[in-house]
């Protein structure tokens, strides 16, 4: 596509972009499943505010050294006074994402038009980047990518909690991507659906394209 001819890297968001969903319903069902799974650690009535406060903390207070998953677990452990149960807590989350999280796939459907656009761009030797907000661990990001019909090996980089130190809309999230790819922001374009979280890339020179302009 001509509008992408000047770019080497095509970044795409996931939720609401590569996969379609009712994000409110998805979040409701997600927290229902999660609350039952981690009830030995967290009162099910508190799961939503506790987890969201931890996400807000890792978004607002990056240290530039520690990955998002470690900082999330640290925040969660601190709020729940679970200092001696980190290994057990992480194992429970990992098991949840492996066994329960896939049950949410029926709440989503792939954005087939965008999938075709991305695959056509890849045929033109453009590099694809799954630039989804890294507030989920790798196992969950890869599961959600599966729901789009695309595969990990189609992407030059996929961001997730364990390999990221920043979150959207922090511009350092996009700077970190450019650093990993050894490229400049001007060589990248971001396809997304959120004018706050995705378009913040423009502050460092990454062009933003709303997915609705393409479909």
PDB file of C-alpha atoms in Angstrom, residues 5-209:
ATOM      1  CA  UNK A   5       5.860   2.909   1.310  1.00  0.00           C
ATOM      2  CA  UNK A   6       8.163   5.170   3.342  1.00  0.00           C
ATOM      3  CA  UNK A   7       8.120   2.949   6.436  1.00  0.00           C
ATOM      4  CA  UNK A   8      10.221  -0.100   7.289  1.00  0.00           C
ATOM      5  CA  UNK A   9       8.254  -1.175  10.356  1.00  0.00           C
ATOM      6  CA  UNK A  10       4.481  -1.505  10.636  1.00  0.00           C
ATOM      7  CA  UNK A  11       3.379  -1.498  14.275  1.00  0.00           C
ATOM      8  CA  UNK A  12      -0.106  -2.727  15.088  1.00  0.00           C
ATOM      9  CA  UNK A  13      -2.173  -2.786  18.241  1.00  0.00           C
ATOM     10  CA  UNK A  14      -4.114  -5.932  19.175  1.00  0.00           C
ATOM     11  CA  UNK A  15      -7.382  -5.339  21.072  1.00  0.00           C
ATOM     12  CA  UNK A  16      -9.830  -3.325  18.993  1.00  0.00           C
ATOM     13  CA  UNK A  17      -7.392  -3.328  16.100  1.00  0.00           C
ATOM     14  CA  UNK A  18      -6.169  -6.780  15.066  1.00  0.00           C
ATOM     15  CA  UNK A  19      -8.993  -8.458  16.958  1.00  0.00           C
ATOM     16  CA  UNK A  20     -12.491  -7.056  17.362  1.00  0.00           C
ATOM     17  CA  UNK A  21     -14.259  -7.206  20.706  1.00  0.00           C
ATOM     18  CA  UNK A  22     -16.588  -5.525  23.129  1.00  0.00           C
ATOM     19  CA  UNK A  23     -13.816  -4.475  25.493  1.00  0.00           C
ATOM     20  CA  UNK A  24     -16.140  -3.881  28.462  1.00  0.00           C
ATOM     21  CA  UNK A  25     -17.745  -7.313  28.158  1.00  0.00           C
ATOM     22  CA  UNK A  26     -14.355  -8.935  27.640  1.00  0.00           C
ATOM     23  CA  UNK A  27     -12.977  -7.283  30.784  1.00  0.00           C
ATOM     24  CA  UNK A  28     -16.022  -8.383  32.792  1.00  0.00           C
ATOM     25  CA  UNK A  29     -15.659 -12.009  31.717  1.00  0.00           C
ATOM     26  CA  UNK A  30     -11.888 -11.928  32.175  1.00  0.00           C
ATOM     27  CA  UNK A  31     -12.120 -10.738  35.766  1.00  0.00           C
ATOM     28  CA  UNK A  32     -14.871 -13.263  36.544  1.00  0.00           C
ATOM     29  CA  UNK A  33     -12.596 -16.109  35.457  1.00  0.00           C
ATOM     30  CA  UNK A  34      -9.534 -14.647  37.132  1.00  0.00           C
ATOM     31  CA  UNK A  35     -11.273 -13.941  40.442  1.00  0.00           C
ATOM     32  CA  UNK A  36     -12.257 -17.578  40.825  1.00  0.00           C
ATOM     33  CA  UNK A  37      -8.760 -18.759  39.941  1.00  0.00           C
ATOM     34  CA  UNK A  38      -6.849 -16.545  42.373  1.00  0.00           C
ATOM     35  CA  UNK A  39      -9.360 -16.522  45.222  1.00  0.00           C
ATOM     36  CA  UNK A  40      -6.762 -18.071  47.561  1.00  0.00           C
ATOM     37  CA  UNK A  41      -4.767 -14.850  47.192  1.00  0.00           C
ATOM     38  CA  UNK A  42      -7.354 -12.133  46.553  1.00  0.00           C
ATOM     39  CA  UNK A  43     -10.930 -11.631  47.699  1.00  0.00           C
ATOM     40  CA  UNK A  44     -12.949 -12.007  44.449  1.00  0.00           C
ATOM     41  CA  UNK A  45     -14.768  -8.773  45.265  1.00  0.00           C
ATOM     42  CA  UNK A  46     -11.455  -6.895  45.176  1.00  0.00           C
ATOM     43  CA  UNK A  47      -9.831  -8.463  42.122  1.00  0.00           C
ATOM     44  CA  UNK A  48     -10.726  -5.675  39.688  1.00  0.00           C
ATOM     45  CA  UNK A  49      -9.596  -2.649  41.740  1.00  0.00           C
ATOM     46  CA  UNK A  50      -6.462  -4.415  43.006  1.00  0.00           C
ATOM     47  CA  UNK A  51      -5.253  -5.559  39.583  1.00  0.00           C
ATOM     48  CA  UNK A  52      -6.108  -2.255  37.918  1.00  0.00           C
ATOM     49  CA  UNK A  53      -4.282  -0.292  40.604  1.00  0.00           C
ATOM     50  CA  UNK A  54      -1.198  -2.430  39.962  1.00  0.00           C
ATOM     51  CA  UNK A  55      -1.468  -1.811  36.206  1.00  0.00           C
ATOM     52  CA  UNK A  56      -1.752   1.907  36.874  1.00  0.00           C
ATOM     53  CA  UNK A  57       1.307   1.747  39.107  1.00  0.00           C
ATOM     54  CA  UNK A  58       3.528   0.037  36.532  1.00  0.00           C
ATOM     55  CA  UNK A  59       2.274   2.466  33.871  1.00  0.00           C
ATOM     56  CA  UNK A  60       2.945   5.594  35.895  1.00  0.00           C
ATOM     57  CA  UNK A  61       6.143   4.580  37.684  1.00  0.00           C
ATOM     58  CA  UNK A  62       8.584   2.731  35.408  1.00  0.00           C
ATOM     59  CA  UNK A  63      12.158   2.475  36.645  1.00  0.00           C
ATOM     60  CA  UNK A  64      13.710   1.835  33.229  1.00  0.00           C
ATOM     61  CA  UNK A  65      15.384  -1.373  34.411  1.00  0.00           C
ATOM     62  CA  UNK A  66      12.770  -3.852  35.646  1.00  0.00           C
ATOM     63  CA  UNK A  67      10.333  -5.565  33.286  1.00  0.00           C
ATOM     64  CA  UNK A  68       6.607  -4.990  33.622  1.00  0.00           C
ATOM     65  CA  UNK A  69       5.814  -8.465  34.939  1.00  0.00           C
ATOM     66  CA  UNK A  70       8.289  -8.207  37.800  1.00  0.00           C
ATOM     67  CA  UNK A  71       7.008  -4.756  38.716  1.00  0.00           C
ATOM     68  CA  UNK A  72       3.394  -5.930  38.500  1.00  0.00           C
ATOM     69  CA  UNK A  73       4.058  -8.884  40.803  1.00  0.00           C
ATOM     70  CA  UNK A  74       5.950  -6.654  43.221  1.00  0.00           C
ATOM     71  CA  UNK A  75       3.051  -4.188  43.341  1.00  0.00           C
ATOM     72  CA  UNK A  76       0.499  -6.964  43.769  1.00  0.00           C
ATOM     73  CA  UNK A  77       2.494  -8.699  46.490  1.00  0.00           C
ATOM     74  CA  UNK A  78       2.863  -5.413  48.333  1.00  0.00           C
ATOM     75  CA  UNK A  79      -0.861  -4.680  48.237  1.00  0.00           C
ATOM     76  CA  UNK A  80      -1.797  -8.179  49.411  1.00  0.00           C
ATOM     77  CA  UNK A  81       1.029  -8.732  51.909  1.00  0.00           C
ATOM     78  CA  UNK A  82       2.149 -11.898  50.121  1.00  0.00           C
ATOM     79  CA  UNK A  83       5.917 -11.396  50.386  1.00  0.00           C
ATOM     80  CA  UNK A  84       6.621 -15.125  50.810  1.00  0.00           C
ATOM     81  CA  UNK A  85       4.311 -16.363  48.055  1.00  0.00           C
ATOM     82  CA  UNK A  86       5.696 -14.770  44.873  1.00  0.00           C
ATOM     83  CA  UNK A  87       6.593 -18.069  43.175  1.00  0.00           C
ATOM     84  CA  UNK A  88       3.200 -19.549  44.016  1.00  0.00           C
ATOM     85  CA  UNK A  89       1.374 -16.427  42.837  1.00  0.00           C
ATOM     86  CA  UNK A  90       3.198 -16.314  39.498  1.00  0.00           C
ATOM     87  CA  UNK A  91       2.604 -20.028  38.940  1.00  0.00           C
ATOM     88  CA  UNK A  92      -1.112 -19.487  39.542  1.00  0.00           C
ATOM     89  CA  UNK A  93      -1.242 -16.674  36.979  1.00  0.00           C
ATOM     90  CA  UNK A  94       0.697 -18.781  34.462  1.00  0.00           C
ATOM     91  CA  UNK A  95      -1.690 -21.706  34.941  1.00  0.00           C
ATOM     92  CA  UNK A  96      -4.693 -19.394  34.574  1.00  0.00           C
ATOM     93  CA  UNK A  97      -3.450 -18.019  31.259  1.00  0.00           C
ATOM     94  CA  UNK A  98      -2.732 -21.522  29.995  1.00  0.00           C
ATOM     95  CA  UNK A  99      -5.945 -23.229  31.103  1.00  0.00           C
ATOM     96  CA  UNK A 100      -8.668 -20.596  31.544  1.00  0.00           C
ATOM     97  CA  UNK A 101      -7.786 -17.567  29.430  1.00  0.00           C
ATOM     98  CA  UNK A 102      -8.359 -19.383  26.085  1.00  0.00           C
ATOM     99  CA  UNK A 103     -12.031 -19.753  27.067  1.00  0.00           C
ATOM    100  CA  UNK A 104     -12.477 -16.041  26.315  1.00  0.00           C
ATOM    101  CA  UNK A 105     -11.720 -16.450  22.613  1.00  0.00           C
ATOM    102  CA  UNK A 106     -15.429 -16.629  21.728  1.00  0.00           C
ATOM    103  CA  UNK A 107     -15.758 -12.978  22.777  1.00  0.00           C
ATOM    104  CA  UNK A 108     -13.466 -11.866  19.958  1.00  0.00           C
ATOM    105  CA  UNK A 109     -13.186 -12.159  16.205  1.00  0.00           C
ATOM    106  CA  UNK A 110     -10.288 -11.431  13.877  1.00  0.00           C
ATOM    107  CA  UNK A 111     -10.124  -8.217  11.899  1.00  0.00           C
ATOM    108  CA  UNK A 112      -9.747 -10.057   8.608  1.00  0.00           C
ATOM    109  CA  UNK A 113      -9.341  -6.886   6.556  1.00  0.00           C
ATOM    110  CA  UNK A 114      -6.390  -5.738   8.639  1.00  0.00           C
ATOM    111  CA  UNK A 115      -4.856  -9.207   8.674  1.00  0.00           C
ATOM    112  CA  UNK A 116      -4.865  -9.162   4.862  1.00  0.00           C
ATOM    113  CA  UNK A 117      -3.338  -5.676   4.768  1.00  0.00           C
ATOM    114  CA  UNK A 118      -0.557  -6.700   7.141  1.00  0.00           C
ATOM    115  CA  UNK A 119       0.229  -9.885   5.251  1.00  0.00           C
ATOM    116  CA  UNK A 120       0.310  -7.988   1.962  1.00  0.00           C
ATOM    117  CA  UNK A 121       2.733  -5.487   3.521  1.00  0.00           C
ATOM    118  CA  UNK A 122       4.893  -8.340   4.738  1.00  0.00           C
ATOM    119  CA  UNK A 123       5.082  -9.613   1.166  1.00  0.00           C
ATOM    120  CA  UNK A 124       6.470  -6.181   0.288  1.00  0.00           C
ATOM    121  CA  UNK A 125       9.265  -6.823   2.814  1.00  0.00           C
ATOM    122  CA  UNK A 126       7.774  -4.610   5.505  1.00  0.00           C
ATOM    123  CA  UNK A 127       8.499  -5.735   9.060  1.00  0.00           C
ATOM    124  CA  UNK A 128       5.510  -6.241  11.339  1.00  0.00           C
ATOM    125  CA  UNK A 129       5.513  -5.417  15.059  1.00  0.00           C
ATOM    126  CA  UNK A 130       2.755  -6.417  17.458  1.00  0.00           C
ATOM    127  CA  UNK A 131       2.778  -3.283  19.607  1.00  0.00           C
ATOM    128  CA  UNK A 132       0.092  -4.266  22.084  1.00  0.00           C
ATOM    129  CA  UNK A 133       0.136  -2.643  25.505  1.00  0.00           C
ATOM    130  CA  UNK A 134       2.416  -4.966  27.534  1.00  0.00           C
ATOM    131  CA  UNK A 135       0.174  -5.365  30.563  1.00  0.00           C
ATOM    132  CA  UNK A 136      -0.281  -9.100  29.939  1.00  0.00           C
ATOM    133  CA  UNK A 137       2.406 -11.803  30.135  1.00  0.00           C
ATOM    134  CA  UNK A 138       3.779 -13.477  27.019  1.00  0.00           C
ATOM    135  CA  UNK A 139       1.517 -16.523  27.255  1.00  0.00           C
ATOM    136  CA  UNK A 140      -1.598 -14.299  27.228  1.00  0.00           C
ATOM    137  CA  UNK A 141      -0.379 -12.081  24.370  1.00  0.00           C
ATOM    138  CA  UNK A 142       0.441 -15.111  22.219  1.00  0.00           C
ATOM    139  CA  UNK A 143      -2.972 -16.634  22.985  1.00  0.00           C
ATOM    140  CA  UNK A 144      -4.757 -13.440  21.938  1.00  0.00           C
ATOM    141  CA  UNK A 145      -2.631 -13.212  18.801  1.00  0.00           C
ATOM    142  CA  UNK A 146      -3.866 -16.703  17.925  1.00  0.00           C
ATOM    143  CA  UNK A 147      -7.424 -15.365  17.996  1.00  0.00           C
ATOM    144  CA  UNK A 148      -6.514 -12.974  15.176  1.00  0.00           C
ATOM    145  CA  UNK A 149      -5.413 -15.837  12.946  1.00  0.00           C
ATOM    146  CA  UNK A 150      -1.839 -14.549  12.768  1.00  0.00           C
ATOM    147  CA  UNK A 151       1.275 -16.278  14.090  1.00  0.00           C
ATOM    148  CA  UNK A 152       4.219 -15.059  16.184  1.00  0.00           C
ATOM    149  CA  UNK A 153       6.733 -15.763  13.415  1.00  0.00           C
ATOM    150  CA  UNK A 154       5.012 -13.181  11.208  1.00  0.00           C
ATOM    151  CA  UNK A 155       6.278 -10.438  13.516  1.00  0.00           C
ATOM    152  CA  UNK A 156       9.762  -9.001  13.962  1.00  0.00           C
ATOM    153  CA  UNK A 157       8.851  -8.083  17.545  1.00  0.00           C
ATOM    154  CA  UNK A 158       5.971  -8.719  19.937  1.00  0.00           C
ATOM    155  CA  UNK A 159       5.724  -6.700  23.137  1.00  0.00           C
ATOM    156  CA  UNK A 160       4.585  -8.325  26.376  1.00  0.00           C
ATOM    157  CA  UNK A 161       5.176  -7.887  30.101  1.00  0.00           C
ATOM    158  CA  UNK A 162       8.394  -9.873  30.307  1.00  0.00           C
ATOM    159  CA  UNK A 163      10.249  -8.011  27.526  1.00  0.00           C
ATOM    160  CA  UNK A 164       8.980  -4.478  28.181  1.00  0.00           C
ATOM    161  CA  UNK A 165       9.835  -1.868  30.790  1.00  0.00           C
ATOM    162  CA  UNK A 166       7.162   0.676  29.843  1.00  0.00           C
ATOM    163  CA  UNK A 167       3.453   0.762  28.985  1.00  0.00           C
ATOM    164  CA  UNK A 168       1.299   2.863  26.691  1.00  0.00           C
ATOM    165  CA  UNK A 169       0.763   5.807  26.557  1.00  0.00           C
ATOM    166  CA  UNK A 170       4.319   6.447  27.830  1.00  0.00           C
ATOM    167  CA  UNK A 171       6.372   7.502  24.800  1.00  0.00           C
ATOM    168  CA  UNK A 172       9.267   5.490  26.218  1.00  0.00           C
ATOM    169  CA  UNK A 173       7.303   2.385  25.268  1.00  0.00           C
ATOM    170  CA  UNK A 174       7.673   3.346  21.606  1.00  0.00           C
ATOM    171  CA  UNK A 175      11.271   4.459  22.102  1.00  0.00           C
ATOM    172  CA  UNK A 176      12.048   1.037  23.565  1.00  0.00           C
ATOM    173  CA  UNK A 177      10.596  -0.622  20.466  1.00  0.00           C
ATOM    174  CA  UNK A 178      12.735   1.536  18.172  1.00  0.00           C
ATOM    175  CA  UNK A 179      15.817   0.735  20.239  1.00  0.00           C
ATOM    176  CA  UNK A 180      15.159  -3.005  20.019  1.00  0.00           C
ATOM    177  CA  UNK A 181      14.708  -2.766  16.258  1.00  0.00           C
ATOM    178  CA  UNK A 182      17.730  -0.474  15.841  1.00  0.00           C
ATOM    179  CA  UNK A 183      15.620   1.913  13.818  1.00  0.00           C
ATOM    180  CA  UNK A 184      14.389   5.498  13.995  1.00  0.00           C
ATOM    181  CA  UNK A 185      10.816   6.563  14.822  1.00  0.00           C
ATOM    182  CA  UNK A 186      10.449   8.077  11.356  1.00  0.00           C
ATOM    183  CA  UNK A 187      10.788   4.593   9.854  1.00  0.00           C
ATOM    184  CA  UNK A 188       7.813   3.324  11.882  1.00  0.00           C
ATOM    185  CA  UNK A 189       4.046   3.670  11.615  1.00  0.00           C
ATOM    186  CA  UNK A 190       1.566   2.664  14.322  1.00  0.00           C
ATOM    187  CA  UNK A 191      -1.874   1.258  13.458  1.00  0.00           C
ATOM    188  CA  UNK A 192      -4.275   1.459  16.384  1.00  0.00           C
ATOM    189  CA  UNK A 193      -7.732   2.350  17.606  1.00  0.00           C
ATOM    190  CA  UNK A 194      -7.058   4.430  20.720  1.00  0.00           C
ATOM    191  CA  UNK A 195      -6.394   8.142  20.332  1.00  0.00           C
ATOM    192  CA  UNK A 196      -4.781   8.304  23.773  1.00  0.00           C
ATOM    193  CA  UNK A 197      -2.746   5.134  24.116  1.00  0.00           C
ATOM    194  CA  UNK A 198      -1.756   4.478  20.511  1.00  0.00           C
ATOM    195  CA  UNK A 199      -1.386   7.972  19.088  1.00  0.00           C
ATOM    196  CA  UNK A 200       1.076   8.987  21.810  1.00  0.00           C
ATOM    197  CA  UNK A 201       3.673   7.494  19.447  1.00  0.00           C
ATOM    198  CA  UNK A 202       3.511  10.725  17.435  1.00  0.00           C
ATOM    199  CA  UNK A 203       5.303  12.582  20.225  1.00  0.00           C
ATOM    200  CA  UNK A 204       8.560  10.875  19.202  1.00  0.00           C
ATOM    201  CA  UNK A 205       7.938  10.914  15.442  1.00  0.00           C
ATOM    202  CA  UNK A 206       6.171   7.593  14.831  1.00  0.00           C
ATOM    203  CA  UNK A 207       3.256   8.187  12.452  1.00  0.00           C
ATOM    204  CA  UNK A 208      -0.156   7.122  13.772  1.00  0.00           C
ATOM    205  CA  UNK A 209      -2.908   5.670  11.589  1.00  0.00           C
TER     206      UNK A 209
END
